[in-house]
Coordinates of C-alpha atoms in Angstrom, one line a residue:
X27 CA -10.9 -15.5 32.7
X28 CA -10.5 -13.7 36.3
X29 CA -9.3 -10.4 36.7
X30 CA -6.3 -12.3 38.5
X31 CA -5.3 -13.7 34.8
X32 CA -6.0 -11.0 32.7
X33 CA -3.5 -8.5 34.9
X34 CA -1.0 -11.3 34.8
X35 CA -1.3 -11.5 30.9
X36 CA -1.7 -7.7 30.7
X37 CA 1.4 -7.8 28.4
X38 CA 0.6 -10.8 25.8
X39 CA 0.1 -9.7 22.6
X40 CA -3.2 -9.5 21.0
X41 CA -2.1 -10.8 17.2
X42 CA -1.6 -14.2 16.6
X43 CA 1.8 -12.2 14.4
X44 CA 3.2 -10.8 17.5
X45 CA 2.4 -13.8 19.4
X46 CA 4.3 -16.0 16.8
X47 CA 7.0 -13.7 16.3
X48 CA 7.4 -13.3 20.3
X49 CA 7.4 -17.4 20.7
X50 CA 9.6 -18.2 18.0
X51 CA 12.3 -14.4 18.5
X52 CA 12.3 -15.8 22.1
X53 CA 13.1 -19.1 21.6
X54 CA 15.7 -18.9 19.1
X55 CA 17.5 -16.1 21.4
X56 CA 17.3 -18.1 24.3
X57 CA 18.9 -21.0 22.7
X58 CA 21.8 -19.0 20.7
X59 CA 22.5 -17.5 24.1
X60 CA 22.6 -21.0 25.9
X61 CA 25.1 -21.9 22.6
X62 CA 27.1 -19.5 23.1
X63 CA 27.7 -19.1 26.8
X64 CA 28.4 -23.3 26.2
X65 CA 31.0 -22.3 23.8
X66 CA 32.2 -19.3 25.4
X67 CA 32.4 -21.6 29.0
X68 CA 34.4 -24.0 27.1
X69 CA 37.0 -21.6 26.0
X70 CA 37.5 -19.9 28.7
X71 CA 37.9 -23.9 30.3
X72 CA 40.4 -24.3 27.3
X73 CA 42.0 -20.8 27.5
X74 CA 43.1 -21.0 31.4
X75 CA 44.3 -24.5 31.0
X76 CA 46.9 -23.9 28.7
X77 CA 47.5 -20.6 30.8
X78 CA 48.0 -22.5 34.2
X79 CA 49.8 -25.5 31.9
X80 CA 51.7 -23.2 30.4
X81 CA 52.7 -20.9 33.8
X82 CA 53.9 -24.2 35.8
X83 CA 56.4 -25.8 32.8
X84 CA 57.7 -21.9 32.1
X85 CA 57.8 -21.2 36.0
X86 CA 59.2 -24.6 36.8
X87 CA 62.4 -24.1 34.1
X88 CA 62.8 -20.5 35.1
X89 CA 63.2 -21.2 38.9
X90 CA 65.8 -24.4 37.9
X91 CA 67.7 -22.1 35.9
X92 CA 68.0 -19.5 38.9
X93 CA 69.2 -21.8 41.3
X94 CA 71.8 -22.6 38.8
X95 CA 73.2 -19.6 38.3
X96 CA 75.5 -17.3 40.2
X97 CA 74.1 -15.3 42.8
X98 CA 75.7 -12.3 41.0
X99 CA 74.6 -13.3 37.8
X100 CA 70.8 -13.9 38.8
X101 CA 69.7 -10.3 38.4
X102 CA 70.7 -9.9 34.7
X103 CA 68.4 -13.1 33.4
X104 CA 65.4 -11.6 36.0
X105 CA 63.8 -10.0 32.8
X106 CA 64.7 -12.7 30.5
X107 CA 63.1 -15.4 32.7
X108 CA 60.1 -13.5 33.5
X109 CA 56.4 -13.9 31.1
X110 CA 53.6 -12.0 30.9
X111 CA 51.6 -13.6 34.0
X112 CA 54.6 -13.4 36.3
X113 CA 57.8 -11.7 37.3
X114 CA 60.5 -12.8 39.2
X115 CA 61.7 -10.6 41.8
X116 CA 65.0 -11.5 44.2
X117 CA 64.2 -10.5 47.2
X118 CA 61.4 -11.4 50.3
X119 CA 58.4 -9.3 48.0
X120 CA 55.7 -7.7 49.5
X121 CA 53.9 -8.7 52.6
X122 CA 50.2 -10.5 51.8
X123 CA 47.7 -12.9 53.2
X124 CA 47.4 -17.0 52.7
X125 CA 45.3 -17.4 49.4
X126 CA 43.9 -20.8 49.7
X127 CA 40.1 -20.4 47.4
X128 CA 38.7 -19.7 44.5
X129 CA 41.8 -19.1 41.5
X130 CA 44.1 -17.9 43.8
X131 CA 43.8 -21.6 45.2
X132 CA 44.3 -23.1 41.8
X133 CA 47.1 -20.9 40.6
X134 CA 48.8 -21.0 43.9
X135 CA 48.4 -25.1 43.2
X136 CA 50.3 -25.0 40.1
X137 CA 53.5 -22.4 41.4
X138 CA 53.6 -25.4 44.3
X139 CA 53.6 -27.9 41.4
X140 CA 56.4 -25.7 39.8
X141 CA 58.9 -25.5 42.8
X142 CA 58.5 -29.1 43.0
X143 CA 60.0 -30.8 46.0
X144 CA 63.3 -28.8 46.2
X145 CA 61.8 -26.0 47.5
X146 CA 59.3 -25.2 50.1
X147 CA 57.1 -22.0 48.7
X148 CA 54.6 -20.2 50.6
X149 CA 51.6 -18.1 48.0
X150 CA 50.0 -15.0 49.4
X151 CA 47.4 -12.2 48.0
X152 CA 48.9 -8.9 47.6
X153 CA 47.4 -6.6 49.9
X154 CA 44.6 -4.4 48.6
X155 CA 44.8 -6.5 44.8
X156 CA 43.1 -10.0 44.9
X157 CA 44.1 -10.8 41.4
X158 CA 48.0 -10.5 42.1
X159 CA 49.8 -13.4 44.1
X160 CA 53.3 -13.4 45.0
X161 CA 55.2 -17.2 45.7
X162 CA 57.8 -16.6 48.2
X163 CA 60.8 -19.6 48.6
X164 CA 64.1 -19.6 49.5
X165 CA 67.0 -20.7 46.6
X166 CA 69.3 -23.6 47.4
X167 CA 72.5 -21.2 48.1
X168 CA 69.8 -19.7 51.1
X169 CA 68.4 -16.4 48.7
X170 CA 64.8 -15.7 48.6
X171 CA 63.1 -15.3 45.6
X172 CA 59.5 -14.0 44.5
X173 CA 57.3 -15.1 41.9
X174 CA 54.9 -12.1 41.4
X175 CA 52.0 -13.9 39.8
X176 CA 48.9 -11.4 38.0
X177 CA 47.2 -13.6 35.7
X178 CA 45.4 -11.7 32.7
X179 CA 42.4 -12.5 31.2
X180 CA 42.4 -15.9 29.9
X181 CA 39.8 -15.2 27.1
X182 CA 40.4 -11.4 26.0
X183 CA 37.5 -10.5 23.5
X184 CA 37.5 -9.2 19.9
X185 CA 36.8 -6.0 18.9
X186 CA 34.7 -7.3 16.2
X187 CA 32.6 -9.5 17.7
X188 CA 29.8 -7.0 19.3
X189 CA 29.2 -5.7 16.2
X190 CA 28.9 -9.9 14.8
X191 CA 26.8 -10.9 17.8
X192 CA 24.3 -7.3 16.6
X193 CA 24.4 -8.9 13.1
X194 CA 23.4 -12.3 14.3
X195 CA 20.4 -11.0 15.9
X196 CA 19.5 -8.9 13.3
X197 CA 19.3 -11.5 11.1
X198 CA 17.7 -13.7 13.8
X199 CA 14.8 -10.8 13.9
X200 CA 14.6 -11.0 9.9
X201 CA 14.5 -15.1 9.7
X202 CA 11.9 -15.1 12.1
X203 CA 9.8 -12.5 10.9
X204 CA 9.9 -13.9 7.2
X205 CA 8.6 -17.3 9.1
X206 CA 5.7 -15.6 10.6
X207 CA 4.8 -13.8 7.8
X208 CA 4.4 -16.8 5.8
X209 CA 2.9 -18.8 8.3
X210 CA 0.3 -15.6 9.1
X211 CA -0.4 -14.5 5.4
X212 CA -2.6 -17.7 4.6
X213 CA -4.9 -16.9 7.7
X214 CA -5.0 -13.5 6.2
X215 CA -6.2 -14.1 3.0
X216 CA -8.8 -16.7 4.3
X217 CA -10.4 -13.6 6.9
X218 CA -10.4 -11.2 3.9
X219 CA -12.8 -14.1 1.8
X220 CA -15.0 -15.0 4.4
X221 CA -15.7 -11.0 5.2
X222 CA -15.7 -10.3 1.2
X223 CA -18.2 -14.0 1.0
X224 CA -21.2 -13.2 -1.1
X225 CA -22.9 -16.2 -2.4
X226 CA -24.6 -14.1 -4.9
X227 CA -21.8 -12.8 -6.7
X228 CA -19.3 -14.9 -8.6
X229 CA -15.9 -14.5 -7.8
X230 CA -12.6 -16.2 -7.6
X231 CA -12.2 -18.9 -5.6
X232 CA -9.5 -18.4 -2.6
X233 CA -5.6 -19.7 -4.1
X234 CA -5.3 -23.3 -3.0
X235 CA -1.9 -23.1 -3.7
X236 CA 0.4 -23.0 -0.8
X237 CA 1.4 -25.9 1.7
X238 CA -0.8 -29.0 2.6
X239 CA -2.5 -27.3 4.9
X240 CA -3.5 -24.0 3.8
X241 CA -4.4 -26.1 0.4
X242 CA -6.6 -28.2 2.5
X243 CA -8.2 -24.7 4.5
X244 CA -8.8 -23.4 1.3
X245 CA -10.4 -26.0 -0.4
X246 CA -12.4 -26.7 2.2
X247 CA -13.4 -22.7 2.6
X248 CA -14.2 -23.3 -1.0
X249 CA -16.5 -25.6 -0.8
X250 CA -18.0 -24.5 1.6
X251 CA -19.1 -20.9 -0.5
X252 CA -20.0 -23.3 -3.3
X253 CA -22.4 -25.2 -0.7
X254 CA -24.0 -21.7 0.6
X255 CA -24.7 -20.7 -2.8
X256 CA -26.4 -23.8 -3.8
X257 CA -28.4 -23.6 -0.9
X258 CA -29.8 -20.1 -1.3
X259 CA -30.5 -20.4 -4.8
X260 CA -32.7 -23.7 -4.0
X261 CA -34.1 -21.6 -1.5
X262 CA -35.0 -18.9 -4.3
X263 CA -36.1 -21.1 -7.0
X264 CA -38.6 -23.0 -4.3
X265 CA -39.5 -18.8 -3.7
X266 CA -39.7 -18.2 -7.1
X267 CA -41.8 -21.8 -8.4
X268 CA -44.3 -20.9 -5.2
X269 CA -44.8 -17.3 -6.0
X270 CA -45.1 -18.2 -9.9
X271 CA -47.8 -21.5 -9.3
X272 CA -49.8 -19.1 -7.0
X273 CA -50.4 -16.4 -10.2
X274 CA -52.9 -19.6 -11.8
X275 CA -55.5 -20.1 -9.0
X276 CA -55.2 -16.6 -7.8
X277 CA -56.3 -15.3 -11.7
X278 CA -59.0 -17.5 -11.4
X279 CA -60.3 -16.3 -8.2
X280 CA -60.3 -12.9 -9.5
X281 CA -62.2 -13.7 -12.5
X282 CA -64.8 -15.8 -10.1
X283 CA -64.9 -12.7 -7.9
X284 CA -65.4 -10.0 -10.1
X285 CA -68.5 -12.3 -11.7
X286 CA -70.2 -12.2 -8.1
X287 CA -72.7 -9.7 -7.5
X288 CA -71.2 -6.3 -6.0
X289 CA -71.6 -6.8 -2.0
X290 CA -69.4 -5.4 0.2
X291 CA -68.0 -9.0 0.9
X292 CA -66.7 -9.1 -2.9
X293 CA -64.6 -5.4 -2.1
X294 CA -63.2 -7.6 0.9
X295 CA -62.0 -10.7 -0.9
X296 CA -60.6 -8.2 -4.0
X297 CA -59.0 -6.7 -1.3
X298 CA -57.3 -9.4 -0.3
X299 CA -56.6 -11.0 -3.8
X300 CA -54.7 -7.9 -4.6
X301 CA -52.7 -7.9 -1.6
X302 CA -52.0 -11.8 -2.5
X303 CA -51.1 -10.8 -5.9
X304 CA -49.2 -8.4 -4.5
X305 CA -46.9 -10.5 -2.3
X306 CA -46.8 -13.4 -5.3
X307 CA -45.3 -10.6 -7.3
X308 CA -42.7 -9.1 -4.6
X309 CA -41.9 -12.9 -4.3
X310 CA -41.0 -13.0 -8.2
X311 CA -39.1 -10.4 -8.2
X312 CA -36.8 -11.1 -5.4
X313 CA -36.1 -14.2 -6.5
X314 CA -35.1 -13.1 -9.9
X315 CA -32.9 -10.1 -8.3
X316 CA -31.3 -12.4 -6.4
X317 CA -29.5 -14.1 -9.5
X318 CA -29.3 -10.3 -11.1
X319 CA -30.7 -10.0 -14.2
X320 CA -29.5 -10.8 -17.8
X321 CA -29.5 -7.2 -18.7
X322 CA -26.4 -5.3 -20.4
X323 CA -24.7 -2.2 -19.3
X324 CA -25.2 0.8 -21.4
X325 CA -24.5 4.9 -20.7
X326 CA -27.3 6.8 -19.3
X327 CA -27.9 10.4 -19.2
X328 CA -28.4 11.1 -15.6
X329 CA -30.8 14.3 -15.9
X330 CA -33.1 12.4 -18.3
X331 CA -33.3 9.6 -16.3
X332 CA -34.0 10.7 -13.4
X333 CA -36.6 12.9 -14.7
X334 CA -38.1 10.4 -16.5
X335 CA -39.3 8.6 -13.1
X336 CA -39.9 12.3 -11.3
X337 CA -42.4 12.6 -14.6
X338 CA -44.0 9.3 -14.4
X339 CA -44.7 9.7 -10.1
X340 CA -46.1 13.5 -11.0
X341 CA -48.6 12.3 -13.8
X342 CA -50.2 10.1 -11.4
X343 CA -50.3 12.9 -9.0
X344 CA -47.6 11.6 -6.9
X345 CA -45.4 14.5 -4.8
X346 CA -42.3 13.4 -6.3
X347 CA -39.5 16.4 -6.9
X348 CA -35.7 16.3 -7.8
X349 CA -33.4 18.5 -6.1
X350 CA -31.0 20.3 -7.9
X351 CA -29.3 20.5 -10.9
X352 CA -28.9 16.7 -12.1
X353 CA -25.9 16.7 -14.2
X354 CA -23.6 13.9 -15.9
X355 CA -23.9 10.2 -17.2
X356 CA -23.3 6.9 -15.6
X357 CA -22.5 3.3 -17.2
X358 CA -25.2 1.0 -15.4
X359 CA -28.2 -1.0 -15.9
X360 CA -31.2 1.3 -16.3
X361 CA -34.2 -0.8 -15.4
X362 CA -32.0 -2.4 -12.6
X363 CA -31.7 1.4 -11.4
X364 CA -35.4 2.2 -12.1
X365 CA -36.7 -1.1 -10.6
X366 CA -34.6 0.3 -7.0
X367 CA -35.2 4.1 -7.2
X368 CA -39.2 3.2 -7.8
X369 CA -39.0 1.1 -4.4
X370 CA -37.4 3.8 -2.4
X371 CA -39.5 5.9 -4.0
X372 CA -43.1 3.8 -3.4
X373 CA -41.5 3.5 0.1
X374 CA -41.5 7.6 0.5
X375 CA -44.7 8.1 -0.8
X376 CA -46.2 5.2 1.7
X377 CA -44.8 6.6 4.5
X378 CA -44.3 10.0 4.0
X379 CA -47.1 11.2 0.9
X380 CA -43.4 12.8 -0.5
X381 CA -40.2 11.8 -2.0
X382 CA -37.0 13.9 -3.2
X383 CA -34.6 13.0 -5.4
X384 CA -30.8 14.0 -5.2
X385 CA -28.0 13.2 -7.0
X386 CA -25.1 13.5 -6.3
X387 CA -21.0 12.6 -7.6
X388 CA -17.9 12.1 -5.0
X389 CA -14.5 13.6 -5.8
X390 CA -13.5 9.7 -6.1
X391 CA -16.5 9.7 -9.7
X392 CA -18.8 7.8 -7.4
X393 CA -22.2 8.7 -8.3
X394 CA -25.1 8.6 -5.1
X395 CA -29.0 8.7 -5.8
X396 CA -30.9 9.6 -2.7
X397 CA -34.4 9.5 -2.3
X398 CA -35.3 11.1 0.8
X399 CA -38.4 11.7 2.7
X400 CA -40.0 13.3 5.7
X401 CA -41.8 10.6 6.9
X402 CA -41.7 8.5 10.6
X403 CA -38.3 6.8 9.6
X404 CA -36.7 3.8 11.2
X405 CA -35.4 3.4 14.5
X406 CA -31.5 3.1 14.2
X407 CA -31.4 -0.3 15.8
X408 CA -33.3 -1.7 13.1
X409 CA -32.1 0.0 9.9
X410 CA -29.8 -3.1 9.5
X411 CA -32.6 -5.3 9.5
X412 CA -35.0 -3.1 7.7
X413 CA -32.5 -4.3 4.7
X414 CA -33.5 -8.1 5.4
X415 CA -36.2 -9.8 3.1
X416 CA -39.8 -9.9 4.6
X417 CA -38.8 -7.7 7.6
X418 CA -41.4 -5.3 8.8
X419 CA -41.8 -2.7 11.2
X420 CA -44.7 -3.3 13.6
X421 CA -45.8 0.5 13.6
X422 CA -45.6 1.0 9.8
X423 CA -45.5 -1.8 7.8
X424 CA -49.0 -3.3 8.2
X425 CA -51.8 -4.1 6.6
X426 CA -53.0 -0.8 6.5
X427 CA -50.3 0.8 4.3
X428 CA -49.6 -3.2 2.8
X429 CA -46.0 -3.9 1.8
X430 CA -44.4 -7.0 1.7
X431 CA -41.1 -6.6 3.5
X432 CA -39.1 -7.4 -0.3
X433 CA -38.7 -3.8 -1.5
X434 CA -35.1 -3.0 0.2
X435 CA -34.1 -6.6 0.0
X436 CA -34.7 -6.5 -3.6
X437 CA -33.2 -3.2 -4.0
X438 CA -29.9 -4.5 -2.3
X439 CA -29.5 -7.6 -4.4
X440 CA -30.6 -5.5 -7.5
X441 CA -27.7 -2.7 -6.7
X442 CA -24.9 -5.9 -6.0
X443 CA -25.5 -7.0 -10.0
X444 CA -24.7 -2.8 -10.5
X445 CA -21.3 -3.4 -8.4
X446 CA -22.8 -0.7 -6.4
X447 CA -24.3 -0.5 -2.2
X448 CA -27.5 0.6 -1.2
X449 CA -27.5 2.6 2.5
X450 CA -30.4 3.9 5.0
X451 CA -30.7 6.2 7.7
X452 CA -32.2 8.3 9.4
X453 CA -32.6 12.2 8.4
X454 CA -31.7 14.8 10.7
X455 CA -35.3 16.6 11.6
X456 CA -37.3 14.1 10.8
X457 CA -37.7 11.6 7.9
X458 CA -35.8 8.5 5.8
X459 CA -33.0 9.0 3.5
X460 CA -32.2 5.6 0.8
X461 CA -28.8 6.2 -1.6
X462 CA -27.7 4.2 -4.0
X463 CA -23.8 4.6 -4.7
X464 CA -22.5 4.0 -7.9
X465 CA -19.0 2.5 -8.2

């Protein structure tokens, strides 16, 4: 789009709701408007007919009935013959100008129409007053009479009808934002699936319910989950069969190894079958965290748990402290929670030679492990990633220090059968920080 465009559409809303609501507001207005200026247009049409019918007939009888009477009579019925648009005055009136456009023309048409033949009458405009017209003619007996003409309004409008014409748009403003909210709600509810889609966790399926269409998006949203999730877990199980048919061969090139004379070439090829091992395991167990695990909730005590691990790291002679006062219970899966504080942990101790543990519990009950470490850390551009399976850093994660690129993938999928989140970043001064939140 030019910069041309997007100043000329400066003003169009972002939302597909404002749009709708603008289209539809508009619309609507525009053709009650056009409704009722054709109704209003054809009433005032209606309105002045009957008022220039009705001037010429009352006009016509009220000028006969003058030039009937007495000359010293006429003054008496002056009142009684006069209406509301005109007043007959005897007399030449008030000097004026020839009126020949516009109303003027067309009320001046219909006093001529009135006189008739008898008389010869001459219509002016009132000096200084474009809306009054006097008629001047001269009765048969050689008197001069005035017709002074000021039309009112031919349509005069209710006092009511401003405050009917705000009603109508109110509820105008209500109908149509009832439609757009029914036609935007669907389209809601789809965007909050797809953000909330998680193959590996089983949840409702989005409401098909709902007009033909939004059945049909949602079935076919549906299907469409149901098709993801089928095609990760044949991507696990092919994972998982690999990793599990590798354990055979590799056992029995261990046992053929360690029968071979002790060279430095055998300390090699261990070497490596370990670190195969290694990555057949990592392999097993991602697949099997990615289904979550059959394992039942129960109530831990936090303080002995966590020293439990803190005590199986030191016996080894592994740097591993808690900080604090660890306090409280949670309801979780324990060896779900030992299998992903042991990988943060073997992470720390990889990287760093030390790992802490904190715990931690939010005003909202939400209880967060850290394990934290003073090690290199992660550049922040690749801390999402980190969280990917098999992703490894170039600087750290090699061959030297072994790793598979599983552990923080595993630990994610392992904390989504706790219904809790795994996070990473980076600590200030130095060093990685991995929590575990439980909901």
């Amino acid at each position: 789009m030019s910069e041309g465009s997007k100043v000329r559409f400066g003003w169009w809303p972002s939302t597909l709701r404002s749009r709708l609501f603008l289209i539809l507001f508009a619309g609507l207005a525009v053709a009650y408007g056009l409704s009722f200026s054709i109704l209003f247009a054809e009433r005032y049409m209606s309105a002045k007919a009957v008022m220039l019918g009705t001037l010429e007939s009352d006009l016509a009888t009220s000028i006969a009935v003058l030039d009937r009477l007495p000359a010293n009579e006429r003054a008496e019925w002056l009142d009684r013959l006069s209406r509301g648009s005109y007043r007959l005055v005897l007399g030449p009136g008030l000097p004026g100008v020839p009126d020949l456009s516009g109303r003027g023309a067309e009320i001046a048409d219909r006093i001529s129409q009135a006189a008739g033949n008898r008389f010869s009458i001459r219509v002016e405009a009132v000096s200084g007053n474009d809306m009054r017209l006097q008629g001047h003619l001269t009765l048969s007996d050689g008197s001069p009479l005035t017709i002074d003409v000021t039309p009112r309004g031919v349509m005069p409008l209710a006092e009511w009808l401003p405050y009917v014409f705000a009603a109508q748009m109110v509820l105008l403003i209500l109908c149509t934002w009832f439609a757009v909210r029914q036609a935007v709600r669907p389209l809601d509810g789809l965007a909050a699936a797809a953000d909330a889609l998680d193959p590996g966790r089983k949840v409702s399926p989005l409401s098909e319910s709902g007009p033909s269409e939004v059945a049909n998006a949602a079935r076919a949203f549906n299907a469409m989950r149901d098709r993801i999730a089928h095609y990760l877990e044949e991507r696990v199980q092919i994972l998982a069969a690999i990793s599990h048919d590798l354990q055979t061969p590799i056992t029995r090139m261990r046992l053929r190894a360690d029968m071979t004379e002790d060279t430095p070439e055998k300390d090699k090829l261990v070497s490596d079958l370990r670190e195969i091992e290694r990555l057949v395991q990592d392999g097993i167990a991602y697949a099997r965290s990615s289904h979550g695990n059959g394992e039942k909730t129960s109530r831990i005590d936090l303080a002995s748990f966590i020293d439990s691990i803190a005590y199986d790291y030191q016996d080894t002679g592994k740097a591993v402290t808690v900080q604090g006062i660890v306090q409280g219970t949670a309801v979780t899966k324990p060896h779900a929670l030992r299998r992903i504080l042991t990988n943060f942990i073997d992470n720390a101790l990889k990287f760093a030679g030390a790992a802490e543990i904190s715990v931690e519990r939010t005003d909202e009950g939400v209880v967060v492990i850290t394990v934290l470490d003073r090690g290199p850390g992660i550049p922040d551009d690749k801390l999402e990633a980190a969280m990917q399976p098999f992703f490894r850093l170039e600087t750290s994660r090699n061959r030297d220090t072994g790793g598979t690129g599983l552990g923080l993938a595993i630990a994610q999928q392992l904390a989504a059968s706790l219904d809790g989140a795994v996070r990473i970043y980076n600590r200030v001064g130095g060093g990685l920080a991995a929590e575990i939140s439980l909901l």
